[in-house]
Short mmCIF file of C-alpha atoms in Angstrom, two decimals:
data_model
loop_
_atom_site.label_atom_id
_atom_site.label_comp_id
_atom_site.label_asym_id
_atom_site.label_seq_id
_atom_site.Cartn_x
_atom_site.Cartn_y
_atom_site.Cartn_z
CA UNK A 1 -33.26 -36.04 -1.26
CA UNK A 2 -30.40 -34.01 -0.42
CA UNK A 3 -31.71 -30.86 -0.96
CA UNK A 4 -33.94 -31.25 1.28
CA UNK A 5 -31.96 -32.39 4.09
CA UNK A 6 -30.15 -29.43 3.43
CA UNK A 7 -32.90 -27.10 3.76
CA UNK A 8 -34.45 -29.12 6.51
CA UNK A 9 -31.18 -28.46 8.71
CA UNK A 10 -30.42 -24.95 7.05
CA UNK A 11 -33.82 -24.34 9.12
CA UNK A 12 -33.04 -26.66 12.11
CA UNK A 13 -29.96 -24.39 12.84
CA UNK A 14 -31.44 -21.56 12.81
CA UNK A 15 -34.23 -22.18 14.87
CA UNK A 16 -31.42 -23.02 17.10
CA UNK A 17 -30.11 -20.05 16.92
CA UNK A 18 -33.14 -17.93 17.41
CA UNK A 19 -34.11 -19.94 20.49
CA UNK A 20 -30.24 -20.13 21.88
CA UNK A 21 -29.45 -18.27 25.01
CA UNK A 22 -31.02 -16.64 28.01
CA UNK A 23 -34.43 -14.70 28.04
CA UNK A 24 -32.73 -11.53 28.05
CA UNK A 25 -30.24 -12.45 25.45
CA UNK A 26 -32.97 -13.44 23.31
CA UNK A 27 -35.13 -10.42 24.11
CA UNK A 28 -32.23 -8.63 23.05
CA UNK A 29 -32.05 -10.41 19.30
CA UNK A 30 -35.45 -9.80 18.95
CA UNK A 31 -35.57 -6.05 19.26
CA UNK A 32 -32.55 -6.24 17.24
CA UNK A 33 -34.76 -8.31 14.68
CA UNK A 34 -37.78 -6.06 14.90
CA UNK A 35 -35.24 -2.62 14.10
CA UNK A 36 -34.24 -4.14 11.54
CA UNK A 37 -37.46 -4.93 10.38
CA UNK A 38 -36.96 -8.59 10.48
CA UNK A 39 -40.50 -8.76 11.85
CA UNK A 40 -40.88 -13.04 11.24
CA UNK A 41 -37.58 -13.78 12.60
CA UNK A 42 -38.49 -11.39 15.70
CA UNK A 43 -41.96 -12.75 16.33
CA UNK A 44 -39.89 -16.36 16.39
CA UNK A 45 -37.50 -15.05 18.97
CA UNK A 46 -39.78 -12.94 21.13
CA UNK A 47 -42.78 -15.84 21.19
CA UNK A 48 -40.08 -17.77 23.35
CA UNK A 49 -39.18 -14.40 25.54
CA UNK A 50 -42.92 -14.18 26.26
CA UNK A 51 -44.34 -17.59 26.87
CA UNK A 52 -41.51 -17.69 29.52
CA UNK A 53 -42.60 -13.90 31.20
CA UNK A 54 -45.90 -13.79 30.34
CA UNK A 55 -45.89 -11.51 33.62
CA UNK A 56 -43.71 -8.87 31.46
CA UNK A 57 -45.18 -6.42 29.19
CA UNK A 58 -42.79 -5.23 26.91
CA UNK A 59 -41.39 -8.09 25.19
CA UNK A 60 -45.30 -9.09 24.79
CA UNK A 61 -46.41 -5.50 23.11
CA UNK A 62 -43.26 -6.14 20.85
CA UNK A 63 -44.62 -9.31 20.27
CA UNK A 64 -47.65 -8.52 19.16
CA UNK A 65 -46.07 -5.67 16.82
CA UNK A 66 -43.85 -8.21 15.41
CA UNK A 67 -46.87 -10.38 14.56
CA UNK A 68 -48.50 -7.46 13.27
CA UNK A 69 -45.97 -5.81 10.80
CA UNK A 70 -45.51 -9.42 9.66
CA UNK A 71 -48.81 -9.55 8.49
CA UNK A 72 -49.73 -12.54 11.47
CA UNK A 73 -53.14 -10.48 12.02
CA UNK A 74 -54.81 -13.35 14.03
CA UNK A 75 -51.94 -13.76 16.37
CA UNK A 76 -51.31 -9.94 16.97
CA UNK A 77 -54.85 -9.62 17.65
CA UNK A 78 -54.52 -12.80 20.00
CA UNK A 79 -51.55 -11.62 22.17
CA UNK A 80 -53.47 -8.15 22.30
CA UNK A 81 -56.17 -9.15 23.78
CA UNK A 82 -54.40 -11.51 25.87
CA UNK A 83 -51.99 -8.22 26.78
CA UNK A 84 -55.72 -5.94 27.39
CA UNK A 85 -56.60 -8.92 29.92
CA UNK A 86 -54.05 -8.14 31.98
CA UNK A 87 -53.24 -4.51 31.44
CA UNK A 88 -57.07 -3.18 30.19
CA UNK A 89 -55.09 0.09 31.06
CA UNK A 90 -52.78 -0.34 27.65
CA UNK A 91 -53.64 2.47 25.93
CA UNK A 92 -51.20 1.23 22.97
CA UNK A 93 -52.34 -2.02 23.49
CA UNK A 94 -56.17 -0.26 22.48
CA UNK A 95 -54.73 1.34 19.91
CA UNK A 96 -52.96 -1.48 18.24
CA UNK A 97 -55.55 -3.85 18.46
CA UNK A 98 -58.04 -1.47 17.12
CA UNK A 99 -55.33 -1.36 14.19
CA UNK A 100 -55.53 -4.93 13.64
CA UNK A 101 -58.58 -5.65 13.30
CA UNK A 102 -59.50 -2.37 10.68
CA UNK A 103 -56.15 -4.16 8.99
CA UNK A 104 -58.47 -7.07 9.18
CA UNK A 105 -61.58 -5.15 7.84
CA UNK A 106 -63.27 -5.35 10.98
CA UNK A 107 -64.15 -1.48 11.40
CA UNK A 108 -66.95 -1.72 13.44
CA UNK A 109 -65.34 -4.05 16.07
CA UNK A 110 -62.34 -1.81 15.92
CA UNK A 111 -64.12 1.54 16.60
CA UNK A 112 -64.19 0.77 20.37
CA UNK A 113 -60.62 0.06 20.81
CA UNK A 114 -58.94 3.48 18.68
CA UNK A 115 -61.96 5.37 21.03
CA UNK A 116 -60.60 4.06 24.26
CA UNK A 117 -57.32 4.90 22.79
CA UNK A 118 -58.06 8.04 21.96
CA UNK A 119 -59.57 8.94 24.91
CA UNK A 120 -56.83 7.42 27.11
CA UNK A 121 -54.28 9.93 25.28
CA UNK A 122 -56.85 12.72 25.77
CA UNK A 123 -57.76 13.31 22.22
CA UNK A 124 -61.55 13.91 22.73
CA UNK A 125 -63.47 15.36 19.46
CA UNK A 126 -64.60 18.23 19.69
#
């Protein structure tokens, strides 16, 4: 039964430390995770940083990248569309979500988003 204690607190502590500190301190570790490409232990840190500023955009769009290059699909697209509610204006926030959900094998559902996208950077076809 040790070894599982161990593990148990082995993951208590660091928990601990991905939650320890202010908001900025911790938006700072997680774009320190997410360069490093740490994308799990980032989503962890940043789900804090955005739950507290949900008003705050960039630690949100990082969020949802973290969720998405860790293969969370369902909560990139979540916090996307949550980030489109707000800011419909996004255009990155299109384009990623229109990425998730062809990651997903949703094509047709994605098609609308990478348009808007692609209109929004002003890459019309021709």
């Amino acid at each position: 039964m040790t070894g599982v204690t161990d593990v148990t607190g082995a993951i208590d502590a660091q928990q601990g430390y991905l939650e320890h500190g202010s908001a900025a301190e911790r938006w700072d570790r997680g774009r320190l995770f997410f360069e490093a490409k740490e994308y799990a232990n980032a989503a962890r840190v940043l789900h804090g940083v955005a739950a507290e500023a949900p008003e705050l955009l960039a630690p949100r769009l990082l969020l949802a990248r973290a969720y998405y290059h860790s293969a969370q699909l369902s909560k990139a697209e979540r916090e996307l569309r949550a980030v489109l509610d707000r800011w419909p204006v996004e255009d990155y926030a299109q384009l990623m979500l229109g990425r998730t959900l062809e990651r997903q094998g949703r094509a047709a559902e994605a098609a609308p988003y990478l348009r808007i996208a692609a209109a929004m950077a002003g890459d019309f076809p021709e």
